[in-house]
């Protein structure tokens, strides 16, 4: 039985599944319900200075639905906690006392003034919380007041605020980054320079979830007008995975523990984040959509998978995929795959054919001997994976690598042992210059 | 002492609620959410097998995608463009042997997309909105006579009117619609859909309907040929096959009974036997058997001379009959109909041919329906070449007489289905348009 216990930035929890700072962690009532279902920890919804902020009383959320009306993307315009600071602190203290084995980290957002951070850190310490997370990422509302992503988008500010916090508290400091930047590495490096104990990412992405075509207004709208919100849910996972990988493989930040956030709905999503270097994960949308019980599947599924793979602890596979993330120029251009359609699984919908025919390389037949039949034409197949991606039947189309010594009938080239990346490729004029 | 069996044929066997329940929709239509969920199951196949299987070549993946994206009226336009009687076809087509039989979803999850139900959802949406998606081309001044206001005639008339021609339809019955109005079980056409569809077709304009006038009685083919630029015959099958018994007076014609049922103001006034026997194995046999049951018959038995696989009624229809409590007996043919009973002889296949076995049995019977098919009534078309007792036509539905086209059940070619009749009408219209004005939109 796999051991799911983690120690992340010095904070112990019984499993790697934390609830992210968000509506599910705004009150003791919710947090206690979450702990009863088995969540390993929570990041308490962001505290700010009194008086508390006001939220709109119109719709705060909007959803991107899949065909079967599952929520695949989600956005919100909710601000940080709108409850008095002392009320939150009292509840944090009580919950930590009642649930000592669970991680309680407190998310914070105050103006960019050292005194503000000193003041709130002192009060959080009194609760016995396990650590703080700096909310430098909220992209809506608070950013208009010079906080949230307005700070996270400027590496110097990230460094400055992180330094203040490291200087004024003994608690571990996790810096939560905004993805609303051109390159995630500079703010991550700033946090690392300032001595952050960990980085968590991503916060939500600037987004308009849709347009109300009757009102001619963005969704969600308040009295007929709307503003951009923060986007999250399964649809953002690929964006977050890339940012996690970038930080994990950048030398200046590679040593910093990462907490992965973005679109985690099940154990597999979590395992992917951990494989790319995360020490734990944080979840919000899945809990908001399905309730806290989703963590049970995450725990059992991850445990089953780890047992099957022979991983005893989270550390055993954390970061295992990082060495496999590289730059395009290092990809082997001498390697080739061909699509193979398993005729026994093919349901003959013809979508692989029309996609390849209309938009790709005309490498799949439509009929053979006058009969509806889809077969790959190796002479045309570039191995692009489009057909396999859109095939409605799992495992029906497989991308099969050519073996060393095989001839790619499309190019006439023989597959060789030695990798042939672009920077050494004969077709690259720069490579030739370098060789001479 | 043996008593003489009584025949018990009586009206009013059920409560008013039971009549209402028995003759409302067999399957209620989709609610919007159910339609969207079902529509999303469609894979939007390329060169889709369902569209190929449809006799009218409806672009099924496209109309389903239009439903999925929330535009059922656009979906209806796609359907009606290929099949103007898409609303009735959605209800009466044997989809399990046409579009749904070849749906690739059979292979991926064991059940086809419910194409018929989705088609109904779309066409209902259009009719409920009262929208008219079609317009007529500029008037050509050409006049065409259509004989018969059934599916073939109406489809032909609509296509011709769209092309700008002036059409006059001559119909022998009091109402248009053909078998959709007179010959199909009421629970398949609830809510007056057959007439709503005809009204929709006629609302395009350019079509004049004359009812109560019969070819060979009130007007003649030669007169039509003289007065119109072209003639289309969608006569249907006016004659009923006989059982070939010595005494057949006790046998009622299933089609007549269904017609009476469909036109009845008050179903409780319609007499039905306590014990009903239906001879035949097609859709009509099932329609009359199930409706007799729903009118309150105690026992209904379908007797068919061959086996289950040879029955004209689809597997779905056979199952419906059995679910309704109708008994189906195979390999038997009637030899006599008497008061209170019908006598059958068991049949068998000998050297590949059907033969009597000499062994007979009785079925108690108060009312016997024959549903053994219909034949062309040749009055009025004596001068046209026939093939197999029906009008001979070519691919374009031209008859042996110049400027006379024909389609639907009255021609030799194709299955006797509404959807096939519509395709006949469509093809004949394209041919007529090409003949009159050269190839255009429909002729290409």
PDB file of N, CA and C in Angstrom, chain B residues 128-218:
ATOM      1  N   UNK B 128     -44.035  23.840 -34.883  1.00  0.00           N
ATOM      2  CA  UNK B 128     -44.532  24.589 -33.714  1.00  0.00           C
ATOM      3  C   UNK B 128     -44.285  26.086 -33.886  1.00  0.00           C
ATOM      4  N   UNK B 129     -43.171  26.407 -34.545  1.00  0.00           N
ATOM      5  CA  UNK B 129     -42.860  27.826 -34.749  1.00  0.00           C
ATOM      6  C   UNK B 129     -43.661  28.404 -35.918  1.00  0.00           C
ATOM      7  N   UNK B 130     -44.271  27.530 -36.700  1.00  0.00           N
ATOM      8  CA  UNK B 130     -45.044  28.001 -37.860  1.00  0.00           C
ATOM      9  C   UNK B 130     -44.168  28.617 -38.935  1.00  0.00           C
ATOM     10  N   UNK B 131     -42.917  28.193 -38.972  1.00  0.00           N
ATOM     11  CA  UNK B 131     -41.984  28.832 -39.911  1.00  0.00           C
ATOM     12  C   UNK B 131     -42.073  28.183 -41.286  1.00  0.00           C
ATOM     13  N   UNK B 132     -41.834  28.953 -42.317  1.00  0.00           N
ATOM     14  CA  UNK B 132     -41.806  28.460 -43.703  1.00  0.00           C
ATOM     15  C   UNK B 132     -40.410  28.719 -44.253  1.00  0.00           C
ATOM     16  N   UNK B 133     -39.584  27.687 -44.314  1.00  0.00           N
ATOM     17  CA  UNK B 133     -38.196  27.929 -44.730  1.00  0.00           C
ATOM     18  C   UNK B 133     -37.998  27.978 -46.241  1.00  0.00           C
ATOM     19  N   UNK B 134     -39.035  27.665 -47.002  1.00  0.00           N
ATOM     20  CA  UNK B 134     -38.846  27.580 -48.452  1.00  0.00           C
ATOM     21  C   UNK B 134     -39.512  28.743 -49.179  1.00  0.00           C
ATOM     22  N   UNK B 135     -38.952  29.068 -50.327  1.00  0.00           N
ATOM     23  CA  UNK B 135     -39.564  30.087 -51.180  1.00  0.00           C
ATOM     24  C   UNK B 135     -39.703  29.493 -52.581  1.00  0.00           C
ATOM     25  N   UNK B 136     -40.531  30.122 -53.380  1.00  0.00           N
ATOM     26  CA  UNK B 136     -40.716  29.647 -54.751  1.00  0.00           C
ATOM     27  C   UNK B 136     -39.850  30.440 -55.711  1.00  0.00           C
ATOM     28  N   UNK B 137     -39.350  29.729 -56.705  1.00  0.00           N
ATOM     29  CA  UNK B 137     -38.607  30.422 -57.758  1.00  0.00           C
ATOM     30  C   UNK B 137     -39.584  31.241 -58.599  1.00  0.00           C
ATOM     31  N   UNK B 138     -39.037  32.069 -59.411  1.00  0.00           N
ATOM     32  CA  UNK B 138     -39.856  32.905 -60.290  1.00  0.00           C
ATOM     33  C   UNK B 138     -40.818  32.027 -61.110  1.00  0.00           C
ATOM     34  N   UNK B 139     -42.049  32.510 -61.276  1.00  0.00           N
ATOM     35  CA  UNK B 139     -43.066  31.706 -61.959  1.00  0.00           C
ATOM     36  C   UNK B 139     -42.630  31.350 -63.377  1.00  0.00           C
ATOM     37  N   UNK B 140     -42.850  30.086 -63.737  1.00  0.00           N
ATOM     38  CA  UNK B 140     -42.460  29.629 -65.073  1.00  0.00           C
ATOM     39  C   UNK B 140     -43.635  29.633 -66.044  1.00  0.00           C
ATOM     40  N   UNK B 141     -44.842  29.671 -65.467  1.00  0.00           N
ATOM     41  CA  UNK B 141     -46.022  29.596 -66.322  1.00  0.00           C
ATOM     42  C   UNK B 141     -46.377  28.171 -66.740  1.00  0.00           C
ATOM     43  N   UNK B 142     -45.547  27.221 -66.327  1.00  0.00           N
ATOM     44  CA  UNK B 142     -45.841  25.828 -66.655  1.00  0.00           C
ATOM     45  C   UNK B 142     -46.801  25.234 -65.645  1.00  0.00           C
ATOM     46  N   UNK B 143     -47.688  24.316 -66.149  1.00  0.00           N
ATOM     47  CA  UNK B 143     -48.705  23.731 -65.286  1.00  0.00           C
ATOM     48  C   UNK B 143     -48.556  22.224 -65.276  1.00  0.00           C
ATOM     49  N   UNK B 144     -48.615  21.651 -64.093  1.00  0.00           N
ATOM     50  CA  UNK B 144     -48.437  20.202 -63.966  1.00  0.00           C
ATOM     51  C   UNK B 144     -49.584  19.622 -63.146  1.00  0.00           C
ATOM     52  N   UNK B 145     -50.101  18.490 -63.623  1.00  0.00           N
ATOM     53  CA  UNK B 145     -51.157  17.784 -62.894  1.00  0.00           C
ATOM     54  C   UNK B 145     -50.543  16.659 -62.094  1.00  0.00           C
ATOM     55  N   UNK B 146     -50.918  16.581 -60.815  1.00  0.00           N
ATOM     56  CA  UNK B 146     -50.469  15.485 -59.956  1.00  0.00           C
ATOM     57  C   UNK B 146     -51.709  14.722 -59.532  1.00  0.00           C
ATOM     58  N   UNK B 147     -51.716  13.427 -59.778  1.00  0.00           N
ATOM     59  CA  UNK B 147     -52.875  12.616 -59.403  1.00  0.00           C
ATOM     60  C   UNK B 147     -52.526  11.842 -58.124  1.00  0.00           C
ATOM     61  N   UNK B 148     -53.229  12.177 -57.054  1.00  0.00           N
ATOM     62  CA  UNK B 148     -52.980  11.516 -55.769  1.00  0.00           C
ATOM     63  C   UNK B 148     -52.240  12.421 -54.821  1.00  0.00           C
ATOM     64  N   UNK B 149     -52.860  12.680 -53.666  1.00  0.00           N
ATOM     65  CA  UNK B 149     -52.236  13.559 -52.673  1.00  0.00           C
ATOM     66  C   UNK B 149     -51.616  12.748 -51.542  1.00  0.00           C
ATOM     67  N   UNK B 150     -50.987  11.631 -51.907  1.00  0.00           N
ATOM     68  CA  UNK B 150     -50.222  10.876 -50.927  1.00  0.00           C
ATOM     69  C   UNK B 150     -48.789  11.387 -50.886  1.00  0.00           C
ATOM     70  N   UNK B 151     -47.910  10.696 -50.178  1.00  0.00           N
ATOM     71  CA  UNK B 151     -46.524  11.158 -50.048  1.00  0.00           C
ATOM     72  C   UNK B 151     -45.830  11.401 -51.389  1.00  0.00           C
ATOM     73  N   UNK B 152     -46.018  10.521 -52.373  1.00  0.00           N
ATOM     74  CA  UNK B 152     -45.340  10.717 -53.658  1.00  0.00           C
ATOM     75  C   UNK B 152     -45.850  11.970 -54.355  1.00  0.00           C
ATOM     76  N   UNK B 153     -47.172  12.104 -54.412  1.00  0.00           N
ATOM     77  CA  UNK B 153     -47.769  13.254 -55.095  1.00  0.00           C
ATOM     78  C   UNK B 153     -47.426  14.566 -54.410  1.00  0.00           C
ATOM     79  N   UNK B 154     -47.502  14.580 -53.098  1.00  0.00           N
ATOM     80  CA  UNK B 154     -47.215  15.822 -52.363  1.00  0.00           C
ATOM     81  C   UNK B 154     -45.746  16.212 -52.512  1.00  0.00           C
ATOM     82  N   UNK B 155     -44.845  15.213 -52.428  1.00  0.00           N
ATOM     83  CA  UNK B 155     -43.416  15.515 -52.559  1.00  0.00           C
ATOM     84  C   UNK B 155     -43.120  16.056 -53.947  1.00  0.00           C
ATOM     85  N   UNK B 156     -43.738  15.451 -54.942  1.00  0.00           N
ATOM     86  CA  UNK B 156     -43.536  15.911 -56.319  1.00  0.00           C
ATOM     87  C   UNK B 156     -44.076  17.331 -56.490  1.00  0.00           C
ATOM     88  N   UNK B 157     -45.300  17.544 -55.986  1.00  0.00           N
ATOM     89  CA  UNK B 157     -45.940  18.858 -56.121  1.00  0.00           C
ATOM     90  C   UNK B 157     -45.109  19.948 -55.455  1.00  0.00           C
ATOM     91  N   UNK B 158     -44.571  19.648 -54.259  1.00  0.00           N
ATOM     92  CA  UNK B 158     -43.800  20.651 -53.525  1.00  0.00           C
ATOM     93  C   UNK B 158     -42.536  21.038 -54.291  1.00  0.00           C
ATOM     94  N   UNK B 159     -41.842  20.023 -54.799  1.00  0.00           N
ATOM     95  CA  UNK B 159     -40.607  20.313 -55.534  1.00  0.00           C
ATOM     96  C   UNK B 159     -40.907  21.122 -56.791  1.00  0.00           C
ATOM     97  N   UNK B 160     -42.011  20.796 -57.465  1.00  0.00           N
ATOM     98  CA  UNK B 160     -42.376  21.527 -58.681  1.00  0.00           C
ATOM     99  C   UNK B 160     -42.771  22.964 -58.347  1.00  0.00           C
ATOM    100  N   UNK B 161     -43.516  23.128 -57.266  1.00  0.00           N
ATOM    101  CA  UNK B 161     -43.948  24.478 -56.880  1.00  0.00           C
ATOM    102  C   UNK B 161     -42.747  25.325 -56.480  1.00  0.00           C
ATOM    103  N   UNK B 162     -41.767  24.681 -55.808  1.00  0.00           N
ATOM    104  CA  UNK B 162     -40.558  25.423 -55.444  1.00  0.00           C
ATOM    105  C   UNK B 162     -39.841  25.941 -56.676  1.00  0.00           C
ATOM    106  N   UNK B 163     -39.916  25.137 -57.727  1.00  0.00           N
ATOM    107  CA  UNK B 163     -39.218  25.521 -58.962  1.00  0.00           C
ATOM    108  C   UNK B 163     -40.004  26.551 -59.785  1.00  0.00           C
ATOM    109  N   UNK B 164     -41.156  26.974 -59.254  1.00  0.00           N
ATOM    110  CA  UNK B 164     -41.901  28.038 -59.934  1.00  0.00           C
ATOM    111  C   UNK B 164     -43.042  27.565 -60.823  1.00  0.00           C
ATOM    112  N   UNK B 165     -43.271  26.252 -60.819  1.00  0.00           N
ATOM    113  CA  UNK B 165     -44.378  25.738 -61.629  1.00  0.00           C
ATOM    114  C   UNK B 165     -45.696  25.832 -60.855  1.00  0.00           C
ATOM    115  N   UNK B 166     -46.805  25.741 -61.637  1.00  0.00           N
ATOM    116  CA  UNK B 166     -48.134  25.729 -61.024  1.00  0.00           C
ATOM    117  C   UNK B 166     -48.634  24.293 -61.008  1.00  0.00           C
ATOM    118  N   UNK B 167     -49.038  23.825 -59.848  1.00  0.00           N
ATOM    119  CA  UNK B 167     -49.408  22.422 -59.711  1.00  0.00           C
ATOM    120  C   UNK B 167     -50.877  22.297 -59.287  1.00  0.00           C
ATOM    121  N   UNK B 168     -51.578  21.341 -59.892  1.00  0.00           N
ATOM    122  CA  UNK B 168     -52.913  20.990 -59.429  1.00  0.00           C
ATOM    123  C   UNK B 168     -52.888  19.532 -59.008  1.00  0.00           C
ATOM    124  N   UNK B 169     -53.319  19.283 -57.779  1.00  0.00           N
ATOM    125  CA  UNK B 169     -53.368  17.901 -57.293  1.00  0.00           C
ATOM    126  C   UNK B 169     -54.824  17.430 -57.314  1.00  0.00           C
ATOM    127  N   UNK B 170     -55.023  16.245 -57.875  1.00  0.00           N
ATOM    128  CA  UNK B 170     -56.357  15.630 -57.899  1.00  0.00           C
ATOM    129  C   UNK B 170     -56.356  14.455 -56.928  1.00  0.00           C
ATOM    130  N   UNK B 171     -57.251  14.488 -55.961  1.00  0.00           N
ATOM    131  CA  UNK B 171     -57.256  13.447 -54.925  1.00  0.00           C
ATOM    132  C   UNK B 171     -58.649  12.826 -54.826  1.00  0.00           C
ATOM    133  N   UNK B 172     -58.708  11.491 -54.842  1.00  0.00           N
ATOM    134  CA  UNK B 172     -59.993  10.794 -54.825  1.00  0.00           C
ATOM    135  C   UNK B 172     -60.681  10.890 -53.457  1.00  0.00           C
ATOM    136  N   UNK B 173     -59.872  10.871 -52.400  1.00  0.00           N
ATOM    137  CA  UNK B 173     -60.450  10.897 -51.047  1.00  0.00           C
ATOM    138  C   UNK B 173     -60.866  12.320 -50.685  1.00  0.00           C
ATOM    139  N   UNK B 174     -61.465  12.425 -49.493  1.00  0.00           N
ATOM    140  CA  UNK B 174     -61.920  13.740 -49.034  1.00  0.00           C
ATOM    141  C   UNK B 174     -60.774  14.577 -48.488  1.00  0.00           C
ATOM    142  N   UNK B 175     -59.733  13.869 -47.997  1.00  0.00           N
ATOM    143  CA  UNK B 175     -58.597  14.592 -47.396  1.00  0.00           C
ATOM    144  C   UNK B 175     -57.300  14.193 -48.085  1.00  0.00           C
ATOM    145  N   UNK B 176     -56.354  15.100 -48.140  1.00  0.00           N
ATOM    146  CA  UNK B 176     -55.038  14.738 -48.675  1.00  0.00           C
ATOM    147  C   UNK B 176     -54.221  13.983 -47.617  1.00  0.00           C
ATOM    148  N   UNK B 177     -53.134  13.387 -48.056  1.00  0.00           N
ATOM    149  CA  UNK B 177     -52.229  12.710 -47.116  1.00  0.00           C
ATOM    150  C   UNK B 177     -51.990  11.255 -47.457  1.00  0.00           C
ATOM    151  N   UNK B 178     -52.921  10.660 -48.199  1.00  0.00           N
ATOM    152  CA  UNK B 178     -52.750   9.250 -48.571  1.00  0.00           C
ATOM    153  C   UNK B 178     -52.702   8.354 -47.349  1.00  0.00           C
ATOM    154  N   UNK B 179     -51.817   7.368 -47.403  1.00  0.00           N
ATOM    155  CA  UNK B 179     -51.769   6.410 -46.310  1.00  0.00           C
ATOM    156  C   UNK B 179     -51.366   7.052 -44.980  1.00  0.00           C
ATOM    157  N   UNK B 180     -50.638   8.172 -45.029  1.00  0.00           N
ATOM    158  CA  UNK B 180     -50.312   8.852 -43.775  1.00  0.00           C
ATOM    159  C   UNK B 180     -51.580   9.270 -43.038  1.00  0.00           C
ATOM    160  N   UNK B 181     -52.614   9.606 -43.822  1.00  0.00           N
ATOM    161  CA  UNK B 181     -53.871  10.060 -43.227  1.00  0.00           C
ATOM    162  C   UNK B 181     -54.835   8.910 -43.002  1.00  0.00           C
ATOM    163  N   UNK B 182     -54.759   7.905 -43.871  1.00  0.00           N
ATOM    164  CA  UNK B 182     -55.778   6.852 -43.824  1.00  0.00           C
ATOM    165  C   UNK B 182     -55.246   5.468 -43.472  1.00  0.00           C
ATOM    166  N   UNK B 183     -53.953   5.258 -43.575  1.00  0.00           N
ATOM    167  CA  UNK B 183     -53.504   3.875 -43.523  1.00  0.00           C
ATOM    168  C   UNK B 183     -52.464   3.529 -42.476  1.00  0.00           C
ATOM    169  N   UNK B 184     -52.199   4.450 -41.538  1.00  0.00           N
ATOM    170  CA  UNK B 184     -51.147   4.194 -40.557  1.00  0.00           C
ATOM    171  C   UNK B 184     -51.730   4.315 -39.162  1.00  0.00           C
ATOM    172  N   UNK B 185     -51.233   3.488 -38.248  1.00  0.00           N
ATOM    173  CA  UNK B 185     -51.791   3.457 -36.898  1.00  0.00           C
ATOM    174  C   UNK B 185     -51.846   4.851 -36.278  1.00  0.00           C
ATOM    175  N   UNK B 186     -52.942   5.104 -35.566  1.00  0.00           N
ATOM    176  CA  UNK B 186     -53.190   6.433 -35.008  1.00  0.00           C
ATOM    177  C   UNK B 186     -52.092   6.849 -34.028  1.00  0.00           C
ATOM    178  N   UNK B 187     -51.572   5.877 -33.255  1.00  0.00           N
ATOM    179  CA  UNK B 187     -50.561   6.250 -32.253  1.00  0.00           C
ATOM    180  C   UNK B 187     -49.220   6.634 -32.874  1.00  0.00           C
ATOM    181  N   UNK B 188     -49.087   6.432 -34.200  1.00  0.00           N
ATOM    182  CA  UNK B 188     -47.870   6.898 -34.875  1.00  0.00           C
ATOM    183  C   UNK B 188     -48.040   8.306 -35.444  1.00  0.00           C
ATOM    184  N   UNK B 189     -49.268   8.774 -35.475  1.00  0.00           N
ATOM    185  CA  UNK B 189     -49.514  10.078 -36.103  1.00  0.00           C
ATOM    186  C   UNK B 189     -50.384  10.943 -35.205  1.00  0.00           C
ATOM    187  N   UNK B 190     -50.087  10.864 -33.895  1.00  0.00           N
ATOM    188  CA  UNK B 190     -50.914  11.608 -32.933  1.00  0.00           C
ATOM    189  C   UNK B 190     -50.769  13.109 -33.149  1.00  0.00           C
ATOM    190  N   UNK B 191     -51.747  13.821 -32.659  1.00  0.00           N
ATOM    191  CA  UNK B 191     -51.690  15.280 -32.718  1.00  0.00           C
ATOM    192  C   UNK B 191     -51.947  15.832 -34.105  1.00  0.00           C
ATOM    193  N   UNK B 192     -52.596  15.058 -34.958  1.00  0.00           N
ATOM    194  CA  UNK B 192     -52.945  15.557 -36.293  1.00  0.00           C
ATOM    195  C   UNK B 192     -51.733  15.883 -37.148  1.00  0.00           C
ATOM    196  N   UNK B 193     -50.601  15.187 -36.886  1.00  0.00           N
ATOM    197  CA  UNK B 193     -49.353  15.549 -37.568  1.00  0.00           C
ATOM    198  C   UNK B 193     -49.447  15.342 -39.075  1.00  0.00           C
ATOM    199  N   UNK B 194     -50.213  14.323 -39.508  1.00  0.00           N
ATOM    200  CA  UNK B 194     -50.294  14.080 -40.957  1.00  0.00           C
ATOM    201  C   UNK B 194     -50.900  15.298 -41.659  1.00  0.00           C
ATOM    202  N   UNK B 195     -51.964  15.848 -41.083  1.00  0.00           N
ATOM    203  CA  UNK B 195     -52.585  17.024 -41.712  1.00  0.00           C
ATOM    204  C   UNK B 195     -51.736  18.271 -41.530  1.00  0.00           C
ATOM    205  N   UNK B 196     -51.064  18.381 -40.378  1.00  0.00           N
ATOM    206  CA  UNK B 196     -50.182  19.543 -40.183  1.00  0.00           C
ATOM    207  C   UNK B 196     -49.095  19.543 -41.253  1.00  0.00           C
ATOM    208  N   UNK B 197     -48.602  18.355 -41.561  1.00  0.00           N
ATOM    209  CA  UNK B 197     -47.543  18.260 -42.558  1.00  0.00           C
ATOM    210  C   UNK B 197     -48.063  18.642 -43.946  1.00  0.00           C
ATOM    211  N   UNK B 198     -49.256  18.153 -44.275  1.00  0.00           N
ATOM    212  CA  UNK B 198     -49.827  18.507 -45.574  1.00  0.00           C
ATOM    213  C   UNK B 198     -50.066  20.017 -45.648  1.00  0.00           C
ATOM    214  N   UNK B 199     -50.595  20.565 -44.563  1.00  0.00           N
ATOM    215  CA  UNK B 199     -50.836  22.016 -44.543  1.00  0.00           C
ATOM    216  C   UNK B 199     -49.534  22.785 -44.779  1.00  0.00           C
ATOM    217  N   UNK B 200     -48.480  22.275 -44.142  1.00  0.00           N
ATOM    218  CA  UNK B 200     -47.175  22.922 -44.294  1.00  0.00           C
ATOM    219  C   UNK B 200     -46.720  22.873 -45.759  1.00  0.00           C
ATOM    220  N   UNK B 201     -46.901  21.718 -46.371  1.00  0.00           N
ATOM    221  CA  UNK B 201     -46.466  21.556 -47.767  1.00  0.00           C
ATOM    222  C   UNK B 201     -47.260  22.498 -48.679  1.00  0.00           C
ATOM    223  N   UNK B 202     -48.575  22.545 -48.450  1.00  0.00           N
ATOM    224  CA  UNK B 202     -49.412  23.385 -49.316  1.00  0.00           C
ATOM    225  C   UNK B 202     -49.182  24.866 -49.059  1.00  0.00           C
ATOM    226  N   UNK B 203     -48.706  25.210 -47.860  1.00  0.00           N
ATOM    227  CA  UNK B 203     -48.552  26.626 -47.515  1.00  0.00           C
ATOM    228  C   UNK B 203     -47.453  27.303 -48.330  1.00  0.00           C
ATOM    229  N   UNK B 204     -46.659  26.509 -49.042  1.00  0.00           N
ATOM    230  CA  UNK B 204     -45.640  27.108 -49.908  1.00  0.00           C
ATOM    231  C   UNK B 204     -46.285  27.977 -50.994  1.00  0.00           C
ATOM    232  N   UNK B 205     -47.495  27.551 -51.429  1.00  0.00           N
ATOM    233  CA  UNK B 205     -48.152  28.249 -52.532  1.00  0.00           C
ATOM    234  C   UNK B 205     -47.864  27.560 -53.851  1.00  0.00           C
ATOM    235  N   UNK B 206     -48.684  27.871 -54.841  1.00  0.00           N
ATOM    236  CA  UNK B 206     -48.477  27.298 -56.166  1.00  0.00           C
ATOM    237  C   UNK B 206     -49.078  25.921 -56.327  1.00  0.00           C
ATOM    238  N   UNK B 207     -49.761  25.432 -55.302  1.00  0.00           N
ATOM    239  CA  UNK B 207     -50.368  24.102 -55.380  1.00  0.00           C
ATOM    240  C   UNK B 207     -51.873  24.235 -55.112  1.00  0.00           C
ATOM    241  N   UNK B 208     -52.677  23.794 -56.087  1.00  0.00           N
ATOM    242  CA  UNK B 208     -54.136  23.787 -55.906  1.00  0.00           C
ATOM    243  C   UNK B 208     -54.545  22.344 -55.656  1.00  0.00           C
ATOM    244  N   UNK B 209     -55.339  22.124 -54.611  1.00  0.00           N
ATOM    245  CA  UNK B 209     -55.754  20.765 -54.267  1.00  0.00           C
ATOM    246  C   UNK B 209     -57.233  20.580 -54.566  1.00  0.00           C
ATOM    247  N   UNK B 210     -57.539  19.537 -55.357  1.00  0.00           N
ATOM    248  CA  UNK B 210     -58.948  19.203 -55.609  1.00  0.00           C
ATOM    249  C   UNK B 210     -59.217  17.823 -55.039  1.00  0.00           C
ATOM    250  N   UNK B 211     -60.124  17.725 -54.104  1.00  0.00           N
ATOM    251  CA  UNK B 211     -60.391  16.425 -53.476  1.00  0.00           C
ATOM    252  C   UNK B 211     -61.729  15.871 -53.959  1.00  0.00           C
ATOM    253  N   UNK B 212     -61.899  14.554 -53.737  1.00  0.00           N
ATOM    254  CA  UNK B 212     -63.154  13.894 -54.106  1.00  0.00           C
ATOM    255  C   UNK B 212     -63.283  13.657 -55.605  1.00  0.00           C
ATOM    256  N   UNK B 213     -62.173  13.717 -56.295  1.00  0.00           N
ATOM    257  CA  UNK B 213     -62.230  13.470 -57.745  1.00  0.00           C
ATOM    258  C   UNK B 213     -61.287  12.322 -58.083  1.00  0.00           C
ATOM    259  N   UNK B 214     -61.828  11.318 -58.791  1.00  0.00           N
ATOM    260  CA  UNK B 214     -61.054  10.107 -59.061  1.00  0.00           C
ATOM    261  C   UNK B 214     -60.734   9.962 -60.536  1.00  0.00           C
ATOM    262  N   UNK B 215     -59.500   9.506 -60.773  1.00  0.00           N
ATOM    263  CA  UNK B 215     -59.055   9.240 -62.143  1.00  0.00           C
ATOM    264  C   UNK B 215     -59.888   8.094 -62.717  1.00  0.00           C
ATOM    265  N   UNK B 216     -60.315   8.248 -63.959  1.00  0.00           N
ATOM    266  CA  UNK B 216     -61.110   7.199 -64.598  1.00  0.00           C
ATOM    267  C   UNK B 216     -62.592   7.320 -64.281  1.00  0.00           C
ATOM    268  N   UNK B 217     -62.946   8.203 -63.363  1.00  0.00           N
ATOM    269  CA  UNK B 217     -64.355   8.395 -63.020  1.00  0.00           C
ATOM    270  C   UNK B 217     -64.743   9.853 -63.269  1.00  0.00           C
ATOM    271  N   UNK B 218     -63.959  10.753 -62.724  1.00  0.00           N
ATOM    272  CA  UNK B 218     -64.291  12.177 -62.840  1.00  0.00           C
ATOM    273  C   UNK B 218     -63.413  12.902 -63.854  1.00  0.00           C
TER     274      UNK B 218
END
